[in-house]
Amino acid sequence: MFNQTRKKLSSFYAICFFLFFVGFIIILYFALVQLMEHQQLEELETYYTEEQHDFFEHLDEQDKKIKYAPNRTYFYYVYTQDHKFVHGDETVKGFYQEIEKIFQSEDISQPLIKRTEWKNNHFLLLSKPIIGEQDSGYIILGKMVTSQHHFFQKMIWLFIILTCVFTILLGLVSYFMAGKAMIPIQQSFEKQKKFVSDASHELRTPLSIFYSSLDILEADEIDNLSSFGKELVSDLKEEAELMKDLLEKMLFLARHDQNRLEIKKESIFLSEMLENISGKFERTLPKTITFHSEIEKNVQLTGDSKSINELIYILLENASQYTQQGSIIMKLATTDTAIKVFIEDTGIGISKEDLPLIFDRFYRSDLARKRDGTGLGLSIAKAIVEEHGGTIQVQSELGKGTSFCIEFPFSKNKEAV
Ligand code: ATP
Ligand code: MG
């Protein structure tokens, strides 16, 4: 239980840290990209101021040529409003064809920002209109941002790797810290378990003396007692019996908690056992309840027959206790991997709120309180199932009935009887 909590805590911390860091990285990445672009665009804006006079200077030239200037930090192309080339310097040969394709269908009367990839290079482009007295056009300025692009790509990979490494590290650190924090809780839990176990054990002897004294009193002095005295002795015996039963249950659960239960590993003829219980149980039922069983033949289980017997009785007694009128069905079936026992009733059912709590110790629903009981039956049933490596599940609907399903890992000797 503590180990599970420890694992849950450390995974929770690691997941929180991971999500926080991923969020942080996404924000940081986009902020840096924006910042870089903003800076590049500001630079292009200054070139725009420098180069826009080229439009008027070269507009009337006959021989309009693009100058190839590979060493420039930026390139620019000047066009008329109807997309006719006027003048320009380019840093990548032939790039103007790509540029024309991009801007041909755009509204160039407004400033435009574009990002594009061409021949494995990345470019940032800015188009701005040039308004003259008679003529107007536009200028496209651009920068190659391939190295920045690669830098950001590498950075994102670095962040991903760092996040994974730190998440694993944090998971390990929080596992270690959770272990340290668990120690005092674990110690006090162990003490509490030991106290329950010791108290139940210590109370057994005085209770036995009390019970046997009542027996002696009943046997030897019964004739000397008034009718009120006789009634009192009988009530005391009944209460002592209940207390003995409660102590036995508490002791059983305390031993289960401390892994001190001695569960035998014997071969149980489960089919025969359930047939036998069915016969006996049916006879105890009132006429208002019908009982039906579907038991697969020749099923064997390895375990403690006394405990398994008790487990089945706990569930059957609950079914009869919480069914005023209706039916109870017990089924035994096997699959390739499991032996399944179903105990179903059409009784009062369990509400959705109560359902997750019914296996808790001393828990009883409000409806159940009208009847006798300690609220330990299902805790014991669960402990027995766990001791046999199985699981117990419940489905229920208020007013309609309840179905318990016990599943044990499949015993390979099923066929052998
Ligand atoms: P005891 O310890 O004497 O068995 P109990 O029956 O109250 O007392 P559990 O057997 O542990 O205790 O059951 C816990 C609670 O689960 C019950 O009080 C009841 O509310 C609910 N419950 C269990 N089985 C059924 C059932 N078949 N139908 C309806 N409610 C059920
Ligand atoms: Mg019960």
CSV table of C-alpha atoms and ligand atoms in Angstrom, one decimal:
chain,number,residue,atom,x,y,z
A,1,MET,CA,0.0,0.0,0.0
A,2,PHE,CA,2.8,2.5,1.0
A,3,ASN,CA,4.8,1.5,-2.0
A,4,GLN,CA,1.9,2.1,-4.3
A,5,THR,CA,1.3,5.6,-2.7
A,6,ARG,CA,5.0,6.3,-3.0
A,7,LYS,CA,5.0,5.4,-6.7
A,8,LYS,CA,1.7,7.4,-7.3
A,9,LEU,CA,3.2,10.5,-5.5
A,10,SER,CA,6.4,10.4,-7.5
A,11,SER,CA,4.7,9.9,-10.8
A,12,PHE,CA,2.3,12.7,-10.0
A,13,TYR,CA,5.2,15.1,-9.3
A,14,ALA,CA,7.0,14.0,-12.4
A,15,ILE,CA,3.9,14.5,-14.6
A,16,CYS,CA,3.3,17.9,-13.0
A,17,PHE,CA,6.9,18.9,-13.6
A,18,PHE,CA,6.8,17.6,-17.2
A,19,LEU,CA,3.6,19.5,-18.1
A,20,PHE,CA,4.9,22.7,-16.4
A,21,PHE,CA,8.2,22.4,-18.3
A,22,VAL,CA,6.6,21.6,-21.6
A,23,GLY,CA,4.3,24.6,-21.2
A,24,PHE,CA,7.3,26.8,-20.3
A,25,ILE,CA,9.3,25.5,-23.4
A,26,ILE,CA,6.4,26.1,-25.8
A,27,ILE,CA,6.0,29.7,-24.5
A,28,LEU,CA,9.8,30.3,-24.5
A,29,TYR,CA,10.2,28.9,-28.0
A,30,PHE,CA,7.4,31.0,-29.6
A,31,ALA,CA,8.6,34.1,-27.7
A,32,LEU,CA,12.1,33.7,-29.0
A,33,VAL,CA,11.0,33.0,-32.6
A,34,GLN,CA,8.8,36.1,-32.4
A,35,LEU,CA,11.6,38.2,-31.0
A,36,MET,CA,14.0,37.0,-33.7
A,37,GLU,CA,11.5,37.8,-36.4
A,38,HIS,CA,10.7,41.1,-35.0
A,39,GLN,CA,14.4,42.1,-35.0
A,40,GLN,CA,14.8,40.9,-38.6
A,41,LEU,CA,11.8,42.8,-39.7
A,42,GLU,CA,13.0,46.0,-38.0
A,43,GLU,CA,16.2,45.6,-40.0
A,44,LEU,CA,14.3,45.1,-43.2
A,45,GLU,CA,12.2,48.2,-42.5
A,46,THR,CA,15.4,50.3,-42.4
A,47,TYR,CA,16.4,48.9,-45.8
A,48,TYR,CA,13.0,49.8,-47.1
A,49,THR,CA,13.6,53.5,-46.3
A,50,GLU,CA,17.0,53.2,-48.0
A,51,GLU,CA,15.9,51.4,-51.1
A,52,GLN,CA,12.5,52.9,-52.0
A,53,HIS,CA,14.0,55.7,-54.1
A,54,ASP,CA,15.3,53.0,-56.5
A,55,PHE,CA,11.7,52.7,-57.7
A,56,PHE,CA,11.7,56.2,-59.1
A,57,GLU,CA,15.3,56.1,-60.2
A,58,HIS,CA,15.0,52.9,-62.3
A,59,LEU,CA,11.3,53.1,-63.4
A,60,ASP,CA,12.0,54.5,-66.8
A,61,GLU,CA,15.1,52.4,-67.6
A,62,GLN,CA,14.9,50.2,-70.6
A,63,ASP,CA,17.3,47.5,-69.6
A,64,LYS,CA,16.0,46.2,-66.2
A,65,LYS,CA,18.3,43.7,-64.7
A,66,ILE,CA,18.7,42.0,-61.4
A,67,LYS,CA,22.1,42.4,-59.8
A,68,TYR,CA,23.5,39.3,-58.2
A,69,ALA,CA,25.2,40.3,-55.0
A,70,PRO,CA,25.8,37.1,-52.9
A,71,ASN,CA,27.6,39.0,-50.1
A,72,ARG,CA,24.7,41.3,-49.2
A,73,THR,CA,22.9,40.6,-45.9
A,74,TYR,CA,19.5,41.2,-47.5
A,75,PHE,CA,17.9,41.2,-51.0
A,76,TYR,CA,15.2,43.4,-52.5
A,77,TYR,CA,13.1,43.5,-55.6
A,78,VAL,CA,11.2,46.6,-56.7
A,79,TYR,CA,8.0,46.2,-58.8
A,80,THR,CA,5.4,48.4,-60.3
A,81,GLN,CA,1.8,48.1,-59.1
A,82,ASP,CA,1.0,45.8,-62.0
A,83,HIS,CA,3.9,43.4,-60.9
A,84,LYS,CA,6.4,44.6,-63.5
A,85,PHE,CA,10.0,44.3,-62.3
A,86,VAL,CA,11.9,47.6,-61.9
A,87,HIS,CA,15.1,47.0,-60.1
A,88,GLY,CA,16.6,44.7,-57.5
A,89,ASP,CA,19.6,43.0,-55.9
A,90,GLU,CA,19.4,39.3,-55.1
A,91,THR,CA,21.6,37.1,-52.9
A,92,VAL,CA,20.3,33.8,-54.1
A,93,LYS,CA,20.3,33.3,-57.9
A,94,GLY,CA,16.8,32.9,-59.5
A,95,PHE,CA,15.0,33.5,-56.3
A,96,TYR,CA,13.0,36.3,-57.9
A,97,GLN,CA,10.9,33.7,-59.8
A,98,GLU,CA,9.8,32.2,-56.5
A,99,ILE,CA,9.1,35.7,-55.1
A,100,GLU,CA,6.9,36.6,-58.1
A,101,LYS,CA,4.9,33.4,-57.7
A,102,ILE,CA,4.3,34.2,-54.0
A,103,PHE,CA,3.3,37.8,-54.4
A,104,GLN,CA,1.4,37.8,-57.8
A,105,SER,CA,-1.9,37.1,-56.3
A,106,GLU,CA,-1.4,39.2,-53.1
A,107,ASP,CA,-2.8,42.6,-52.3
A,108,ILE,CA,0.4,44.6,-52.3
A,109,SER,CA,-1.3,47.9,-51.2
A,110,GLN,CA,-0.8,46.7,-47.7
A,111,PRO,CA,2.5,45.7,-46.0
A,112,LEU,CA,2.9,41.9,-46.0
A,113,ILE,CA,5.1,39.6,-44.1
A,114,LYS,CA,5.8,36.1,-45.5
A,115,ARG,CA,8.0,33.2,-44.5
A,116,THR,CA,9.1,30.7,-47.2
A,117,GLU,CA,11.4,27.8,-47.9
A,118,TRP,CA,13.2,27.4,-51.2
A,119,LYS,CA,15.9,24.9,-52.1
A,120,ASN,CA,16.5,24.0,-48.4
A,121,ASN,CA,16.9,27.7,-47.4
A,122,HIS,CA,14.5,29.7,-45.3
A,123,PHE,CA,13.6,33.2,-46.0
A,124,LEU,CA,11.7,36.0,-44.3
A,125,LEU,CA,10.0,38.5,-46.7
A,126,LEU,CA,8.6,41.9,-46.2
A,127,SER,CA,6.5,43.6,-48.9
A,128,LYS,CA,5.7,47.3,-48.6
A,129,PRO,CA,3.9,49.6,-51.0
A,130,ILE,CA,5.7,52.7,-52.5
A,131,ILE,CA,3.4,55.6,-53.2
A,132,GLY,CA,4.6,58.3,-55.6
A,133,GLU,CA,2.9,61.3,-57.1
A,134,GLN,CA,2.0,59.6,-60.3
A,135,ASP,CA,3.3,56.0,-60.1
A,136,SER,CA,3.1,53.5,-57.4
A,137,GLY,CA,4.6,50.1,-56.8
A,138,TYR,CA,6.0,47.9,-54.1
A,139,ILE,CA,9.2,46.7,-52.8
A,140,ILE,CA,9.9,43.2,-51.5
A,141,LEU,CA,12.8,42.9,-49.0
A,142,GLY,CA,14.0,39.7,-47.6
A,143,LYS,CA,16.6,37.9,-45.6
A,144,MET,CA,17.9,34.4,-45.5
A,145,VAL,CA,17.1,33.0,-42.0
A,146,THR,CA,18.3,29.4,-42.6
A,147,SER,CA,20.8,29.5,-39.8
A,148,GLN,CA,18.4,31.0,-37.3
A,149,HIS,CA,15.8,28.4,-38.4
A,150,HIS,CA,18.3,25.6,-37.8
A,151,PHE,CA,19.3,27.1,-34.5
A,152,PHE,CA,15.7,27.0,-33.3
A,153,GLN,CA,15.2,23.5,-34.5
A,154,LYS,CA,18.2,22.3,-32.6
A,155,MET,CA,17.1,24.3,-29.6
A,156,ILE,CA,13.7,22.6,-29.5
A,157,TRP,CA,15.4,19.1,-29.6
A,158,LEU,CA,17.7,20.2,-26.8
A,159,PHE,CA,14.7,21.3,-24.8
A,160,ILE,CA,12.8,18.0,-25.5
A,161,ILE,CA,15.9,16.0,-24.4
A,162,LEU,CA,16.4,18.2,-21.3
A,163,THR,CA,12.8,17.9,-20.3
A,164,CYS,CA,12.9,14.1,-20.6
A,165,VAL,CA,16.1,13.8,-18.6
A,166,PHE,CA,15.0,16.2,-15.9
A,167,THR,CA,11.5,14.5,-15.6
A,168,ILE,CA,13.2,11.2,-15.1
A,169,LEU,CA,15.6,12.7,-12.5
A,170,LEU,CA,12.8,14.5,-10.7
A,171,GLY,CA,10.8,11.2,-10.7
A,172,LEU,CA,13.7,9.5,-9.0
A,173,VAL,CA,14.3,12.3,-6.6
A,174,SER,CA,10.6,12.5,-5.7
A,175,TYR,CA,10.5,8.7,-5.3
A,176,PHE,CA,13.3,8.9,-2.8
A,177,MET,CA,11.8,11.9,-1.0
A,178,ALA,CA,8.3,10.3,-0.9
A,179,GLY,CA,10.0,7.2,0.7
A,180,LYS,CA,11.5,9.4,3.4
A,181,ALA,CA,8.2,11.2,4.0
A,182,MET,CA,6.4,7.8,4.2
A,183,ILE,CA,8.6,6.5,7.0
A,184,PRO,CA,6.8,8.2,10.0
A,185,ILE,CA,3.4,7.5,8.5
A,186,GLN,CA,4.3,3.9,7.9
A,187,GLN,CA,5.7,3.5,11.5
A,188,SER,CA,2.5,4.9,13.0
A,189,PHE,CA,0.4,2.7,10.7
A,190,GLU,CA,2.4,-0.4,11.8
A,191,LYS,CA,1.9,0.7,15.4
A,192,GLN,CA,-1.8,1.0,14.9
A,193,LYS,CA,-2.0,-2.4,13.3
A,194,LYS,CA,0.0,-3.9,16.1
A,195,PHE,CA,-2.3,-2.3,18.7
A,196,VAL,CA,-5.4,-3.7,17.0
A,197,SER,CA,-3.8,-7.1,16.8
A,198,ASP,CA,-2.6,-7.0,20.4
A,199,ALA,CA,-5.8,-5.6,21.8
A,200,SER,CA,-7.9,-8.3,20.0
A,201,HIS,CA,-5.5,-10.9,21.3
A,202,GLU,CA,-5.5,-9.7,24.9
A,203,LEU,CA,-9.2,-9.4,25.0
A,204,ARG,CA,-9.7,-13.0,23.9
A,205,THR,CA,-8.7,-14.5,27.3
A,206,PRO,CA,-10.9,-12.4,29.6
A,207,LEU,CA,-13.8,-12.9,27.2
A,208,SER,CA,-13.3,-16.6,27.2
A,209,ILE,CA,-13.2,-16.7,31.0
A,210,PHE,CA,-16.3,-14.5,31.0
A,211,TYR,CA,-18.1,-16.8,28.6
A,212,SER,CA,-17.2,-20.0,30.4
A,213,SER,CA,-18.2,-18.5,33.7
A,214,LEU,CA,-21.6,-17.8,32.2
A,215,ASP,CA,-21.7,-21.4,31.1
A,216,ILE,CA,-20.9,-22.6,34.6
A,217,LEU,CA,-23.5,-20.2,36.0
A,218,GLU,CA,-26.1,-21.5,33.6
A,219,ALA,CA,-25.3,-25.1,34.3
A,220,ASP,CA,-24.9,-25.1,38.1
A,221,GLU,CA,-26.9,-22.2,39.4
A,222,ILE,CA,-29.8,-22.1,36.9
A,223,ASP,CA,-32.3,-23.5,39.5
A,224,ASN,CA,-31.3,-20.8,42.0
A,225,LEU,CA,-31.9,-17.9,39.5
A,226,SER,CA,-35.1,-16.0,39.2
A,227,SER,CA,-36.6,-15.8,35.7
A,228,PHE,CA,-35.1,-12.3,35.3
A,229,GLY,CA,-31.7,-13.7,36.3
A,230,LYS,CA,-32.1,-16.5,33.7
A,231,GLU,CA,-33.0,-14.0,31.0
A,232,LEU,CA,-30.0,-11.8,32.0
A,233,VAL,CA,-27.6,-14.8,31.7
A,234,SER,CA,-29.0,-15.7,28.3
A,235,ASP,CA,-28.6,-12.1,27.1
A,236,LEU,CA,-25.1,-11.9,28.5
A,237,LYS,CA,-24.2,-15.1,26.7
A,238,GLU,CA,-25.6,-13.8,23.4
A,239,GLU,CA,-23.6,-10.5,23.8
A,240,ALA,CA,-20.4,-12.4,24.7
A,241,GLU,CA,-20.9,-14.6,21.7
A,242,LEU,CA,-21.2,-11.5,19.4
A,243,MET,CA,-18.1,-9.9,21.1
A,244,LYS,CA,-16.1,-13.2,20.6
A,245,ASP,CA,-17.1,-13.2,16.9
A,246,LEU,CA,-16.1,-9.5,16.5
A,247,LEU,CA,-12.8,-10.1,18.1
A,248,GLU,CA,-12.1,-13.1,15.9
A,249,LYS,CA,-12.9,-11.0,12.8
A,250,MET,CA,-10.6,-8.2,14.0
A,251,LEU,CA,-7.8,-10.6,14.8
A,252,PHE,CA,-8.2,-12.1,11.3
A,253,LEU,CA,-8.0,-8.7,9.6
A,254,ALA,CA,-5.0,-7.6,11.8
A,255,ARG,CA,-3.1,-10.8,10.8
A,256,HIS,CA,-3.9,-10.2,7.2
A,257,ASP,CA,-2.6,-6.6,7.5
A,258,GLN,CA,0.6,-7.9,9.0
A,259,ASN,CA,0.9,-10.7,6.5
A,260,ARG,CA,0.7,-13.2,9.3
A,261,LEU,CA,-2.2,-15.2,8.1
A,262,GLU,CA,-1.5,-18.9,7.7
A,263,ILE,CA,-3.3,-19.8,4.6
A,264,LYS,CA,-3.1,-23.4,3.7
A,265,LYS,CA,-2.3,-24.4,0.1
A,266,GLU,CA,-4.4,-27.5,-0.3
A,267,SER,CA,-6.4,-28.8,-3.3
A,268,ILE,CA,-10.0,-27.8,-2.9
A,269,PHE,CA,-12.8,-29.6,-4.8
A,270,LEU,CA,-14.6,-26.3,-5.4
A,271,SER,CA,-17.5,-27.7,-7.4
A,272,GLU,CA,-18.3,-30.2,-4.6
A,273,MET,CA,-17.8,-27.6,-1.9
A,274,LEU,CA,-20.3,-25.2,-3.6
A,275,GLU,CA,-22.8,-28.0,-4.2
A,276,ASN,CA,-22.6,-28.8,-0.5
A,277,ILE,CA,-23.0,-25.2,0.6
A,278,SER,CA,-25.9,-24.7,-1.8
A,279,GLY,CA,-27.9,-27.6,-0.3
A,280,LYS,CA,-27.3,-26.4,3.3
A,281,PHE,CA,-27.9,-22.7,2.5
A,282,GLU,CA,-31.1,-23.3,0.6
A,283,ARG,CA,-32.6,-24.9,3.7
A,284,THR,CA,-32.0,-21.8,5.8
A,285,LEU,CA,-33.8,-19.4,3.4
A,286,PRO,CA,-37.3,-18.1,4.1
A,287,LYS,CA,-40.0,-19.1,1.6
A,288,THR,CA,-40.0,-15.6,0.1
A,289,ILE,CA,-36.5,-16.2,-1.4
A,290,THR,CA,-35.8,-18.7,-4.1
A,291,PHE,CA,-32.3,-20.1,-4.6
A,292,HIS,CA,-30.7,-21.4,-7.7
A,293,SER,CA,-27.2,-22.6,-8.5
A,294,GLU,CA,-25.3,-23.2,-11.7
A,295,ILE,CA,-22.1,-25.0,-10.8
A,296,GLU,CA,-19.6,-26.2,-13.4
A,297,LYS,CA,-18.3,-29.7,-12.6
A,298,ASN,CA,-14.8,-30.8,-11.6
A,299,VAL,CA,-13.4,-27.4,-10.7
A,300,GLN,CA,-10.5,-27.4,-8.3
A,301,LEU,CA,-8.8,-24.6,-6.6
A,302,THR,CA,-5.6,-24.5,-4.6
A,303,GLY,CA,-6.1,-22.7,-1.3
A,304,ASP,CA,-7.4,-22.8,2.2
A,305,SER,CA,-10.8,-24.7,2.2
A,306,LYS,CA,-11.9,-23.2,5.6
A,307,SER,CA,-11.3,-19.7,4.3
A,308,ILE,CA,-13.0,-20.3,1.0
A,309,ASN,CA,-16.0,-21.8,2.7
A,310,GLU,CA,-16.2,-18.7,5.0
A,311,LEU,CA,-15.9,-16.4,1.9
A,312,ILE,CA,-18.8,-18.1,0.2
A,313,TYR,CA,-20.9,-18.0,3.3
A,314,ILE,CA,-20.2,-14.3,3.9
A,315,LEU,CA,-21.5,-13.4,0.4
A,316,LEU,CA,-24.5,-15.8,0.6
A,317,GLU,CA,-25.5,-14.5,4.0
A,318,ASN,CA,-25.3,-10.9,2.7
A,319,ALA,CA,-27.5,-11.9,-0.2
A,320,SER,CA,-30.1,-13.4,2.0
A,321,GLN,CA,-29.8,-10.7,4.6
A,322,TYR,CA,-30.3,-7.9,2.1
A,323,THR,CA,-33.1,-9.6,0.1
A,324,GLN,CA,-36.6,-9.6,1.6
A,325,GLN,CA,-38.2,-11.2,-1.4
A,326,GLY,CA,-36.7,-12.4,-4.6
A,327,SER,CA,-34.0,-14.8,-5.7
A,328,ILE,CA,-30.4,-15.6,-5.1
A,329,ILE,CA,-28.2,-17.3,-7.7
A,330,MET,CA,-24.7,-18.8,-7.2
A,331,LYS,CA,-22.6,-19.7,-10.3
A,332,LEU,CA,-19.3,-21.3,-10.7
A,333,ALA,CA,-17.6,-21.1,-14.1
A,334,THR,CA,-14.1,-21.2,-15.5
A,335,THR,CA,-12.4,-19.4,-18.4
A,336,ASP,CA,-9.0,-20.1,-19.8
A,337,THR,CA,-7.4,-17.9,-17.2
A,338,ALA,CA,-9.7,-17.8,-14.2
A,339,ILE,CA,-12.1,-19.5,-11.9
A,340,LYS,CA,-15.2,-17.3,-11.4
A,341,VAL,CA,-17.8,-17.5,-8.6
A,342,PHE,CA,-20.8,-15.2,-9.0
A,343,ILE,CA,-23.3,-14.6,-6.2
A,344,GLU,CA,-26.2,-12.5,-7.3
A,345,ASP,CA,-29.4,-11.4,-5.6
A,346,THR,CA,-32.5,-9.3,-6.4
A,347,GLY,CA,-32.5,-7.6,-3.0
A,348,ILE,CA,-32.3,-4.0,-1.8
A,349,GLY,CA,-29.2,-3.2,-3.8
A,350,ILE,CA,-26.5,-0.7,-3.0
A,351,SER,CA,-26.5,3.0,-3.8
A,352,LYS,CA,-23.7,4.5,-6.1
A,353,GLU,CA,-22.4,6.5,-3.1
A,354,ASP,CA,-22.1,3.4,-0.9
A,355,LEU,CA,-20.7,1.1,-3.5
A,356,PRO,CA,-17.0,2.2,-3.3
A,357,LEU,CA,-17.1,2.0,0.5
A,358,ILE,CA,-18.7,-1.4,1.2
A,359,PHE,CA,-15.3,-3.2,1.5
A,360,ASP,CA,-14.2,-0.7,4.2
A,361,ARG,CA,-14.0,-2.0,7.7
A,362,PHE,CA,-17.1,-1.4,9.8
A,363,TYR,CA,-18.9,0.3,6.9
A,364,ARG,CA,-22.6,-0.3,6.7
A,365,SER,CA,-25.1,1.5,4.5
A,366,ASP,CA,-28.0,3.3,6.2
A,367,LEU,CA,-30.4,0.7,4.8
A,368,ALA,CA,-28.3,-2.1,6.2
A,369,ARG,CA,-28.2,-0.6,9.8
A,370,LYS,CA,-31.8,-1.9,10.3
A,371,ARG,CA,-30.4,-5.4,10.4
A,372,ASP,CA,-27.8,-6.9,12.7
A,373,GLY,CA,-24.2,-7.0,11.6
A,374,THR,CA,-20.7,-5.6,12.2
A,375,GLY,CA,-19.7,-4.3,8.8
A,376,LEU,CA,-16.7,-6.6,8.7
A,377,GLY,CA,-18.0,-9.4,6.5
A,378,LEU,CA,-16.9,-8.0,3.1
A,379,SER,CA,-13.5,-6.8,4.5
A,380,ILE,CA,-12.9,-10.4,5.5
A,381,ALA,CA,-14.1,-11.6,2.2
A,382,LYS,CA,-11.7,-9.3,0.4
A,383,ALA,CA,-8.8,-10.3,2.6
A,384,ILE,CA,-9.5,-14.0,1.9
A,385,VAL,CA,-9.7,-13.4,-1.9
A,386,GLU,CA,-6.4,-11.3,-1.8
A,387,GLU,CA,-4.7,-14.1,0.2
A,388,HIS,CA,-5.6,-16.4,-2.7
A,389,GLY,CA,-4.3,-14.0,-5.3
A,390,GLY,CA,-7.8,-13.2,-6.6
A,391,THR,CA,-10.0,-10.2,-7.0
A,392,ILE,CA,-13.6,-9.4,-5.9
A,393,GLN,CA,-15.9,-7.1,-7.8
A,394,VAL,CA,-19.4,-5.8,-7.2
A,395,GLN,CA,-22.1,-4.4,-9.4
A,396,SER,CA,-25.3,-3.2,-7.9
A,397,GLU,CA,-28.3,-1.0,-8.5
A,398,LEU,CA,-30.4,0.4,-5.7
A,399,GLY,CA,-33.8,-1.5,-5.4
A,400,LYS,CA,-32.8,-4.0,-8.1
A,401,GLY,CA,-30.1,-6.2,-6.7
A,402,THR,CA,-26.4,-6.9,-6.3
A,403,SER,CA,-23.9,-9.2,-8.0
A,404,PHE,CA,-20.5,-10.1,-6.6
A,405,CYS,CA,-17.9,-11.7,-8.8
A,406,ILE,CA,-14.9,-13.5,-7.3
A,407,GLU,CA,-12.1,-14.3,-9.7
A,408,PHE,CA,-9.2,-16.6,-8.8
A,409,PRO,CA,-6.3,-17.3,-11.1
A,410,PHE,CA,-6.9,-20.5,-13.1
A,411,SER,CA,-5.9,-23.7,-11.4
A,412,LYS,CA,-4.3,-26.0,-13.9
A,413,ASN,CA,-5.7,-29.1,-12.2
A,414,LYS,CA,-9.2,-28.2,-13.2
A,415,GLU,CA,-9.8,-31.4,-15.1
A,416,ALA,CA,-8.1,-33.6,-12.6
A,417,VAL,CA,-10.5,-35.0,-10.1
B,1,ATP,P1,-21.4,-8.4,8.9
B,1,ATP,O1,-20.1,-8.0,9.3
B,1,ATP,O2,-22.2,-9.0,10.0
B,1,ATP,O3,-21.5,-9.2,7.6
B,1,ATP,P2,-22.6,-6.4,7.2
B,1,ATP,O4,-23.3,-7.4,6.4
B,1,ATP,O5,-23.3,-5.1,7.5
B,1,ATP,O6,-22.2,-7.0,8.6
B,1,ATP,P3,-20.6,-6.5,5.2
B,1,ATP,O7,-21.0,-7.9,4.9
B,1,ATP,O8,-19.2,-6.1,5.3
B,1,ATP,O9,-21.2,-6.1,6.6
B,1,ATP,O10,-21.3,-5.6,4.2
B,1,ATP,C1,-21.1,-4.2,4.2
B,1,ATP,C2,-22.3,-3.4,3.7
B,1,ATP,O11,-22.4,-3.7,2.3
B,1,ATP,C3,-23.6,-3.9,4.2
B,1,ATP,O12,-23.8,-3.2,5.5
B,1,ATP,C4,-24.6,-3.5,3.2
B,1,ATP,O13,-24.9,-2.1,3.3
B,1,ATP,C5,-23.8,-3.7,1.9
B,1,ATP,N1,-24.0,-5.0,1.3
B,1,ATP,C6,-23.2,-6.1,1.2
B,1,ATP,N2,-23.8,-7.1,0.5
B,1,ATP,C7,-25.0,-6.6,0.1
B,1,ATP,C8,-26.0,-7.2,-0.7
B,1,ATP,N3,-25.9,-8.4,-1.2
B,1,ATP,N4,-27.1,-6.4,-1.0
B,1,ATP,C9,-27.1,-5.1,-0.5
B,1,ATP,N5,-26.2,-4.6,0.2
B,1,ATP,C10,-25.1,-5.3,0.5
B,2,MG,MG,-22.4,-9.2,5.9
